[in-house]
mmCIF file of N, CA and C in Angstrom:
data_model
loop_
_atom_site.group_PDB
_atom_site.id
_atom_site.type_symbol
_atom_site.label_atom_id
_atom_site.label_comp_id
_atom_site.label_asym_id
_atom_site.label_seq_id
_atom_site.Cartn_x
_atom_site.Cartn_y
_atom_site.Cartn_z
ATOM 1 N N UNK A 8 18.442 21.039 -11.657
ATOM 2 C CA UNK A 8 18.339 20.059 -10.583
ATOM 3 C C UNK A 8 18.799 20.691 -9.277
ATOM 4 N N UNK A 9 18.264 20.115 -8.477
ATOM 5 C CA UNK A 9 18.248 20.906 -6.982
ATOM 6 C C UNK A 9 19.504 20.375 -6.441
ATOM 7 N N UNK A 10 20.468 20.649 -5.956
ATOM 8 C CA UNK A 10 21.820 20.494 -5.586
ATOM 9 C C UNK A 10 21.785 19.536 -4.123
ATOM 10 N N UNK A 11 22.075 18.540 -4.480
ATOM 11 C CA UNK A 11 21.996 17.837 -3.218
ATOM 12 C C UNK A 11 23.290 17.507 -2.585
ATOM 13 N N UNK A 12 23.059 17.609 -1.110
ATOM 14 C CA UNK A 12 25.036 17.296 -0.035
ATOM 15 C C UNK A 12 25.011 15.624 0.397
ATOM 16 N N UNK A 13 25.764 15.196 0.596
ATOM 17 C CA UNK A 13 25.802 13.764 0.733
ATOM 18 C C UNK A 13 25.784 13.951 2.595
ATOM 19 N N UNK A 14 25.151 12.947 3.083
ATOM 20 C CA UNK A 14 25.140 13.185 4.641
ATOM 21 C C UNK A 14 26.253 12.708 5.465
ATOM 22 N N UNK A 15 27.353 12.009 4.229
ATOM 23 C CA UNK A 15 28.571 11.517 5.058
ATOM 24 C C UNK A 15 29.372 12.512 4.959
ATOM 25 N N UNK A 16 29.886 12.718 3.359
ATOM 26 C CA UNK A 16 31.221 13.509 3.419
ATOM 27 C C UNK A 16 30.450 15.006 3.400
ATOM 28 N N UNK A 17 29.703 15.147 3.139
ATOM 29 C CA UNK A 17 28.697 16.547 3.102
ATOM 30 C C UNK A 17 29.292 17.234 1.783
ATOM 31 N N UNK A 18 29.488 16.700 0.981
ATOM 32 C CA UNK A 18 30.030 17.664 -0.602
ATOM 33 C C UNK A 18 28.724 17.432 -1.698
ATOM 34 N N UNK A 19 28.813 17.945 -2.733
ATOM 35 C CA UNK A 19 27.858 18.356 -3.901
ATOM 36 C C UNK A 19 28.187 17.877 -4.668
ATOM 37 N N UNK A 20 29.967 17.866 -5.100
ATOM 38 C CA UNK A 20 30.052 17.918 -6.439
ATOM 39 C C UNK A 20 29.969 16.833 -7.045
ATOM 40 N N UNK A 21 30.028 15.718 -5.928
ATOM 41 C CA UNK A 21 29.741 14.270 -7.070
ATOM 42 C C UNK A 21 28.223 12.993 -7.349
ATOM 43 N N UNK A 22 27.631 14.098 -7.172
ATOM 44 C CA UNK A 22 26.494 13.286 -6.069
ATOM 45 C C UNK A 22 25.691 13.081 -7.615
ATOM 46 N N UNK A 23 25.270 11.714 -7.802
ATOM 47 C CA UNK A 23 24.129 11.533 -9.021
ATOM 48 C C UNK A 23 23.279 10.554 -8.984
ATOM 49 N N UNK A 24 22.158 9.796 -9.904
ATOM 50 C CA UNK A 24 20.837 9.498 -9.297
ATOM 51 C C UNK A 24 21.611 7.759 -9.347
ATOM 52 N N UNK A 25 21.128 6.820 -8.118
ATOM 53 C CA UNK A 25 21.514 5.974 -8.078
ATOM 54 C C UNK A 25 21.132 4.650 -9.435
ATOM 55 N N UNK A 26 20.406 5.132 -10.309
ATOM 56 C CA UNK A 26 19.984 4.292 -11.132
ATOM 57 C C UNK A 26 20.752 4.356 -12.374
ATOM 58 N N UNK A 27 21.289 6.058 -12.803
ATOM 59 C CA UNK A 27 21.890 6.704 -13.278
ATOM 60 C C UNK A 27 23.552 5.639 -13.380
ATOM 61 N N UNK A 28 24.201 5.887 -12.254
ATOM 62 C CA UNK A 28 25.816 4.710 -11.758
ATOM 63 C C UNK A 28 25.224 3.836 -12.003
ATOM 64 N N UNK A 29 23.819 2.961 -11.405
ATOM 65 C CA UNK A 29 23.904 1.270 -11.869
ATOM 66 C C UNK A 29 24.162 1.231 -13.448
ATOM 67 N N UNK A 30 23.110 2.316 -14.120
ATOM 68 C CA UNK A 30 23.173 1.647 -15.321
ATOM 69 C C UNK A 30 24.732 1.408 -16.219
ATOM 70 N N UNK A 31 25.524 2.743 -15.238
ATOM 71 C CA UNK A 31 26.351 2.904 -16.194
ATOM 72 C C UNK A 31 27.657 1.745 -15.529
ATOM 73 N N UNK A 32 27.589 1.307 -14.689
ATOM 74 C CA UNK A 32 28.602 0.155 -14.158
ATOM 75 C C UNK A 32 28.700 -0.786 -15.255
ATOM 76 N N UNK A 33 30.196 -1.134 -15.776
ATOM 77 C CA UNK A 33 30.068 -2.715 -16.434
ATOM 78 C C UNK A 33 29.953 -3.481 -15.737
ATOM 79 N N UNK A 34 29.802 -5.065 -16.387
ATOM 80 C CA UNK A 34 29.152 -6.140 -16.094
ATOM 81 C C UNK A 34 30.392 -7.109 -14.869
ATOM 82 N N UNK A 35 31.128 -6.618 -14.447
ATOM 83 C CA UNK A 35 31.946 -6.991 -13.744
ATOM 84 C C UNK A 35 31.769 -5.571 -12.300
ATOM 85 N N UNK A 36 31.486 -4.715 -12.529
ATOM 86 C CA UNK A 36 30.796 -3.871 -11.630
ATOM 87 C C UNK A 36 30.232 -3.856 -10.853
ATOM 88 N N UNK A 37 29.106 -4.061 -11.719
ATOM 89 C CA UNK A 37 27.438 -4.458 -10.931
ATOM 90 C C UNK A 37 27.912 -6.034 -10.367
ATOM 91 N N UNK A 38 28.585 -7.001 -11.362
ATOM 92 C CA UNK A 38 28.538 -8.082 -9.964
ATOM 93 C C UNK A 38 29.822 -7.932 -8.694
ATOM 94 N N UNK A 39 30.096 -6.844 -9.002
ATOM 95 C CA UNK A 39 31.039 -6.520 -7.471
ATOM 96 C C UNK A 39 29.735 -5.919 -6.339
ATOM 97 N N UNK A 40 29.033 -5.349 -7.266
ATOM 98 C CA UNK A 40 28.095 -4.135 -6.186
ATOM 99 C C UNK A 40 26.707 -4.616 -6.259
ATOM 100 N N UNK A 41 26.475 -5.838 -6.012
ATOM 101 C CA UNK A 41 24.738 -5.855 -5.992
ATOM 102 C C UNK A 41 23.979 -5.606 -5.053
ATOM 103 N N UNK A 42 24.504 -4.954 -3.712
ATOM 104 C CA UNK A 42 23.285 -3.937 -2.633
ATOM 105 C C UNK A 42 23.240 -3.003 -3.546
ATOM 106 N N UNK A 43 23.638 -2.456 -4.322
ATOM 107 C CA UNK A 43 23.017 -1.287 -5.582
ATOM 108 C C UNK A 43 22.667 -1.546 -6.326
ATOM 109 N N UNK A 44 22.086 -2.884 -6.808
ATOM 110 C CA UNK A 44 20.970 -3.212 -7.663
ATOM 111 C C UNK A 44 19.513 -2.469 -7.223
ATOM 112 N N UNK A 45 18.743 -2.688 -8.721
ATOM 113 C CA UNK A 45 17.639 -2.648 -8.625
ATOM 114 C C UNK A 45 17.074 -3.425 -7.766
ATOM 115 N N UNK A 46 15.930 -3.257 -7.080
ATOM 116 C CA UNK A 46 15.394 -4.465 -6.753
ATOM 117 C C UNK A 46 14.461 -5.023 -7.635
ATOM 118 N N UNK A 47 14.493 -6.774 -8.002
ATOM 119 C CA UNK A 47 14.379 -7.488 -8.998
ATOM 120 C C UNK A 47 12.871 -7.190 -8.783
ATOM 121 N N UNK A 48 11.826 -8.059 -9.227
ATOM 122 C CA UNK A 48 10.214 -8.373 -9.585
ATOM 123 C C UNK A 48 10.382 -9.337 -9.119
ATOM 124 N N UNK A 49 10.053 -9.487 -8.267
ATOM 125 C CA UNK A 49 9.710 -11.565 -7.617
ATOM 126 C C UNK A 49 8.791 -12.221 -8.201
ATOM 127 N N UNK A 50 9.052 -13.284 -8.201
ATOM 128 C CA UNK A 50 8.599 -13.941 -8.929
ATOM 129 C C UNK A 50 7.205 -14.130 -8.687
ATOM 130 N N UNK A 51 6.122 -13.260 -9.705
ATOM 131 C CA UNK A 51 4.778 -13.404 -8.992
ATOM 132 C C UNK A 51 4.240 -14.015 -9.911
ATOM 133 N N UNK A 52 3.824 -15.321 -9.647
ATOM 134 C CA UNK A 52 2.329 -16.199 -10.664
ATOM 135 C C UNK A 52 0.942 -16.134 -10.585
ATOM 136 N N UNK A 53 0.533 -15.291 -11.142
ATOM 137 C CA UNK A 53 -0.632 -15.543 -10.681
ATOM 138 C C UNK A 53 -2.124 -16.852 -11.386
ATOM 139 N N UNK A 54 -1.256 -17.697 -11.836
ATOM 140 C CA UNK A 54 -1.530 -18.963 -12.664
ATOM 141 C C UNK A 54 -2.703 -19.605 -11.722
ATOM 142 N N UNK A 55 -1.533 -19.830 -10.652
ATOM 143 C CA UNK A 55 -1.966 -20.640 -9.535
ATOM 144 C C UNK A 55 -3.241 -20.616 -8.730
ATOM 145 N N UNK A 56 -3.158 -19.158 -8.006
ATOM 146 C CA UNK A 56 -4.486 -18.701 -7.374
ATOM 147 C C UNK A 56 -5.707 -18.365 -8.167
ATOM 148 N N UNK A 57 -5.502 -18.522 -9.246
ATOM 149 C CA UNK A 57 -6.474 -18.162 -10.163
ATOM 150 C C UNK A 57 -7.377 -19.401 -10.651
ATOM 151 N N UNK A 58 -6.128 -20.123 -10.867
ATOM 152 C CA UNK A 58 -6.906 -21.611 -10.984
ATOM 153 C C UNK A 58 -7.367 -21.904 -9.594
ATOM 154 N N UNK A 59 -6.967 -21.693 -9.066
ATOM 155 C CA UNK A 59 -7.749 -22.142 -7.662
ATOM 156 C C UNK A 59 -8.928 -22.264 -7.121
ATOM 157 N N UNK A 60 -9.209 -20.635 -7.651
ATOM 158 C CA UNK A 60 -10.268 -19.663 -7.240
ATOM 159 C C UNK A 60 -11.285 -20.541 -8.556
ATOM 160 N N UNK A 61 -10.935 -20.810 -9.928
ATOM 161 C CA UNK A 61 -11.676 -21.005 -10.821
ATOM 162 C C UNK A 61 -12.495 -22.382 -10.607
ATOM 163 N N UNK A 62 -11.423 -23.341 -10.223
ATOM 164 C CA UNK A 62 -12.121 -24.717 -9.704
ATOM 165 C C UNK A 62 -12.818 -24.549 -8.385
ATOM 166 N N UNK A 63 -12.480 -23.918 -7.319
ATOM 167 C CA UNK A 63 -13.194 -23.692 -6.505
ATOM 168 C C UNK A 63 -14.884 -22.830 -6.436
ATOM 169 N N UNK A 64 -14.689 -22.264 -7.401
ATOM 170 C CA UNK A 64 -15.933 -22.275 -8.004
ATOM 171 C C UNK A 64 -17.164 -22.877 -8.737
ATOM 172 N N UNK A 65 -16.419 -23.726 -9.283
ATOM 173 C CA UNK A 65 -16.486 -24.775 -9.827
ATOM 174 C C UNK A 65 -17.283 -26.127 -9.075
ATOM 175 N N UNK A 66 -16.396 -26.572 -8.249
ATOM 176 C CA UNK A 66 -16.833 -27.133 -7.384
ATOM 177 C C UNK A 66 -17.830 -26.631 -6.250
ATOM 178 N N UNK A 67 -17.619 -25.140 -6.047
ATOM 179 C CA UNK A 67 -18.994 -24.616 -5.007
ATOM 180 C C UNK A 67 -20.643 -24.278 -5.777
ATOM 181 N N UNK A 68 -20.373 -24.834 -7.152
ATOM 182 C CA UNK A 68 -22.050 -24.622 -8.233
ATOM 183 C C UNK A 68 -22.484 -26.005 -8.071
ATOM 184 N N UNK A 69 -21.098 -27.240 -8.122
ATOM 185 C CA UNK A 69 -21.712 -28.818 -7.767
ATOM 186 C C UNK A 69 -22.235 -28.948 -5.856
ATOM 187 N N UNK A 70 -22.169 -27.703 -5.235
ATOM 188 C CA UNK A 70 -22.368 -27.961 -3.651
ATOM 189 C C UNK A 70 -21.106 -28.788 -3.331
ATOM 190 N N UNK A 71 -19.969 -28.614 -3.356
ATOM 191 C CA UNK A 71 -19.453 -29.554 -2.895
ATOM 192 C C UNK A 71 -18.837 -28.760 -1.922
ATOM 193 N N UNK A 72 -18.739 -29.093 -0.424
ATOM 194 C CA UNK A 72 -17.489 -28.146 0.543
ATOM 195 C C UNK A 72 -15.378 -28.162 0.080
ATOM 196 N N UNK A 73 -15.463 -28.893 -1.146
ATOM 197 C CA UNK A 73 -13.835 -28.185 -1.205
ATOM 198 C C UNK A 73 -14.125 -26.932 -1.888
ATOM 199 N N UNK A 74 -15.209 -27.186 -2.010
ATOM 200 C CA UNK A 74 -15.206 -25.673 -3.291
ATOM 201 C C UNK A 74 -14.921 -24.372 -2.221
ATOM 202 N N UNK A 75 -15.900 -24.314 -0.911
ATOM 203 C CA UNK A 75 -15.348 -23.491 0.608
ATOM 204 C C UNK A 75 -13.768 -23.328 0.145
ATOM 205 N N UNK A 76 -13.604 -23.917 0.122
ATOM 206 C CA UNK A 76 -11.265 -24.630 0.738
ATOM 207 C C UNK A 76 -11.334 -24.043 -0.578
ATOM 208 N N UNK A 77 -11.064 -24.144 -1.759
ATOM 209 C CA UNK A 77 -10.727 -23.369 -2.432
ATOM 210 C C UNK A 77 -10.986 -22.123 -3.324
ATOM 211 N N UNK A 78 -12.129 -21.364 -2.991
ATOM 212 C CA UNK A 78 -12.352 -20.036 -2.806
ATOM 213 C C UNK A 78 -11.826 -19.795 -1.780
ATOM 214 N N UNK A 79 -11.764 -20.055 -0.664
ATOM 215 C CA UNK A 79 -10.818 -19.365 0.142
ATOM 216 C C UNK A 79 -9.347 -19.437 0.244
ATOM 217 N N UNK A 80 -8.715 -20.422 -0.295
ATOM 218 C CA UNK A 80 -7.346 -20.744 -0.406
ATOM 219 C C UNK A 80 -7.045 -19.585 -1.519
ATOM 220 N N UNK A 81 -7.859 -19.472 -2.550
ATOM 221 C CA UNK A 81 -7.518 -18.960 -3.620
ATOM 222 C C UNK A 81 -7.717 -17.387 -3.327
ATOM 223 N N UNK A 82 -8.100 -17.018 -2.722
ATOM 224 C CA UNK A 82 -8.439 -15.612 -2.332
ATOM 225 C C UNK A 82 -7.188 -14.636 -1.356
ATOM 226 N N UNK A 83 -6.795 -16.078 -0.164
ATOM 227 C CA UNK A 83 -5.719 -15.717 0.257
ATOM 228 C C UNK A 83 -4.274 -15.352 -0.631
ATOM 229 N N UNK A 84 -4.369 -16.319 -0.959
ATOM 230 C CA UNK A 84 -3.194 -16.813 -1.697
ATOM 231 C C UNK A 84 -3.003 -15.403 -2.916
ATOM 232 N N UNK A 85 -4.421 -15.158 -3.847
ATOM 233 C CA UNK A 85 -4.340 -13.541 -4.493
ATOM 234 C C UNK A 85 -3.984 -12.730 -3.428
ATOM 235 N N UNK A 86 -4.458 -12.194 -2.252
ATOM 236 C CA UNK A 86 -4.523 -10.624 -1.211
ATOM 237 C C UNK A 86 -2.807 -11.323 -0.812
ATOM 238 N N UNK A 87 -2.559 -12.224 -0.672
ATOM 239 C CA UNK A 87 -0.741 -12.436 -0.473
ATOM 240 C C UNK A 87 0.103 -12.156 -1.775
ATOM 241 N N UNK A 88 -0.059 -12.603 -2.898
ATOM 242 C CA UNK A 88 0.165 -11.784 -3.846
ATOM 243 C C UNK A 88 -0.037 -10.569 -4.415
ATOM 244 N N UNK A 89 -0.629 -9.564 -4.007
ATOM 245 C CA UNK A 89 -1.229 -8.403 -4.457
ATOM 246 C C UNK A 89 -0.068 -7.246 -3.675
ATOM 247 N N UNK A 90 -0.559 -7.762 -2.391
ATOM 248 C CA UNK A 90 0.413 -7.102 -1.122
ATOM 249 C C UNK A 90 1.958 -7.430 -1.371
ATOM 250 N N UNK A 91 2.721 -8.193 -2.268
ATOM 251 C CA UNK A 91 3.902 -8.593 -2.525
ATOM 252 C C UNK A 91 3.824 -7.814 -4.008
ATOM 253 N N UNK A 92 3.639 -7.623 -4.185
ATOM 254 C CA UNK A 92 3.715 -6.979 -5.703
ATOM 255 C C UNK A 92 3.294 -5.540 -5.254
ATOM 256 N N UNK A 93 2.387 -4.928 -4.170
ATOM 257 C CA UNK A 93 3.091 -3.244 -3.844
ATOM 258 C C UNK A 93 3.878 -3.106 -2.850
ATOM 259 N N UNK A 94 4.256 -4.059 -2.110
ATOM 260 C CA UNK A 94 5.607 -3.993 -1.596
ATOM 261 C C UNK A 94 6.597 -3.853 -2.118
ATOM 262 N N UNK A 95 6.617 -4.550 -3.438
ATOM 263 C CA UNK A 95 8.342 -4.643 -4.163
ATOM 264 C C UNK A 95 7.911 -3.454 -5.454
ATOM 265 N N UNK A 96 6.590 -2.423 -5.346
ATOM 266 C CA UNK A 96 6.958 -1.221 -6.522
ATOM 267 C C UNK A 96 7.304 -0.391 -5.235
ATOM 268 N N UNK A 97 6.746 -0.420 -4.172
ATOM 269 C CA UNK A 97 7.050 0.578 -3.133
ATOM 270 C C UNK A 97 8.621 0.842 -2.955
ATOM 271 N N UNK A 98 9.181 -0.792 -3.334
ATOM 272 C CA UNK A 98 11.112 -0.909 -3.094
ATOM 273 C C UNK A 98 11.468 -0.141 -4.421
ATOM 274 N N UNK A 99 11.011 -0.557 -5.166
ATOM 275 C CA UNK A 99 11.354 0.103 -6.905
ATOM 276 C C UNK A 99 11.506 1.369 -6.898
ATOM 277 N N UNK A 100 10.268 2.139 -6.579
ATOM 278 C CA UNK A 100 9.943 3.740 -6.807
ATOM 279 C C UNK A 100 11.224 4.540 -5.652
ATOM 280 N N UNK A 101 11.639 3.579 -4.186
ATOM 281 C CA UNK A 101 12.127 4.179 -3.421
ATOM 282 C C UNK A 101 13.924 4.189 -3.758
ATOM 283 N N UNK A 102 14.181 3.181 -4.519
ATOM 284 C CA UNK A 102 14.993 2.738 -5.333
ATOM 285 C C UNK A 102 15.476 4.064 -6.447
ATOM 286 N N UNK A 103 14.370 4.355 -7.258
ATOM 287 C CA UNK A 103 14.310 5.126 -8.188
ATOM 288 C C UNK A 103 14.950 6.789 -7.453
ATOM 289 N N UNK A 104 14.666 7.413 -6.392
ATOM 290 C CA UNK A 104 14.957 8.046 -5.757
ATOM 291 C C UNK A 104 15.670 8.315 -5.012
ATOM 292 N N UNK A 105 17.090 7.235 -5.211
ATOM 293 C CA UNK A 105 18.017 7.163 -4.333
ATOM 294 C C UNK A 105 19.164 8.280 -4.846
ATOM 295 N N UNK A 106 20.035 8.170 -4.554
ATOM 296 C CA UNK A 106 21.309 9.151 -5.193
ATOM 297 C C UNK A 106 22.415 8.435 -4.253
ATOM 298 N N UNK A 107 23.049 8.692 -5.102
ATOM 299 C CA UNK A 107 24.626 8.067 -5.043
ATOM 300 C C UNK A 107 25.717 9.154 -5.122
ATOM 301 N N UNK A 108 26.777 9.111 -4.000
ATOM 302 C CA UNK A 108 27.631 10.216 -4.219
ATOM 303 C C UNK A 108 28.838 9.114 -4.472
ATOM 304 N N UNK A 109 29.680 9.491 -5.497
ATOM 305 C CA UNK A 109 30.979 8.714 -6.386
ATOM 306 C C UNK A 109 32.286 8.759 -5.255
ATOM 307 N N UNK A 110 32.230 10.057 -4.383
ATOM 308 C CA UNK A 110 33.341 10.352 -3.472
ATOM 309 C C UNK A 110 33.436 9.776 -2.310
ATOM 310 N N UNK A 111 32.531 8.855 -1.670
ATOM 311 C CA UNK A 111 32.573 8.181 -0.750
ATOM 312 C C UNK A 111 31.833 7.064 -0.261
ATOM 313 N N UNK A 112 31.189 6.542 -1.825
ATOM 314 C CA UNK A 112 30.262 5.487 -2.234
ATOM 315 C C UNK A 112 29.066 5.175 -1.137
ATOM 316 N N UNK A 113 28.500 6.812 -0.809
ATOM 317 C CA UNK A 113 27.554 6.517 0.150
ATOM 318 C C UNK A 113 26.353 6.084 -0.425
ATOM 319 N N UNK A 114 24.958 5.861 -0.455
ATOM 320 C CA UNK A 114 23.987 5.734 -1.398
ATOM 321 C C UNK A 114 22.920 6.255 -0.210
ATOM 322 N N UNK A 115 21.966 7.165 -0.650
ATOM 323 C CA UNK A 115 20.591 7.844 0.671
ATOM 324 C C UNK A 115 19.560 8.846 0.023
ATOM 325 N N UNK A 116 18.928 9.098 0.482
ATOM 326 C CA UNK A 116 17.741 9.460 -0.363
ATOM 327 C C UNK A 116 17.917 11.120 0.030
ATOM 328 N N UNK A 117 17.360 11.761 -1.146
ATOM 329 C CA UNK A 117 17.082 13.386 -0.968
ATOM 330 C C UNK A 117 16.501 13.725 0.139
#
């Protein structure tokens, strides 16, 4: 492993991967330190827009104009969910790459 310096105290010797300390914190730990959590999975349904999109289809084979309103409600409502779900792997992966030095509880990326 490539030897990394911490940018506060500038030392080596204690520096390890930030996922590495979460896991190993007990359960009285981690709830002292949760800006060093993972970041969670939000809560994504995709129940909702799906049914949306399905009746709105539905209703746009009878000609009816809600069927408009919901193909399009339902379309938004997926591209707003889609974009929230690679936002929060983008937090994950950047997460995954953090490092933690033990000597001056800094946390920053390589």
């Amino acid at each position: 492993m490539r030897m990394h310096i911490c940018p506060v105290c500038e030392r080596s010797d204690r520096i390890t991967r930030l996922r590495a300390h979460w896991s190993a914190l007990p359960p009285q730990g981690r709830a002292a330190a949760p800006h060093l959590a993972r970041p969670s999975l939000d809560d994504e349904r995709w129940a909702g827009p799906v049914g949306l999109l399905t009746v709105g289809c539905a209703l746009l084979v009878s000609e009816a104009w809600l069927g408009y309103v919901g193909v399009a409600g339902g379309g938004v409502w997926l591209v707003s969910l889609r974009d929230k779900a690679a936002q929060t792997a983008r937090r994950r992966a950047e997460w995954r790459r953090k490092l933690f030095c033990h000597r001056c509880e800094h946390v920053f990326l390589p």
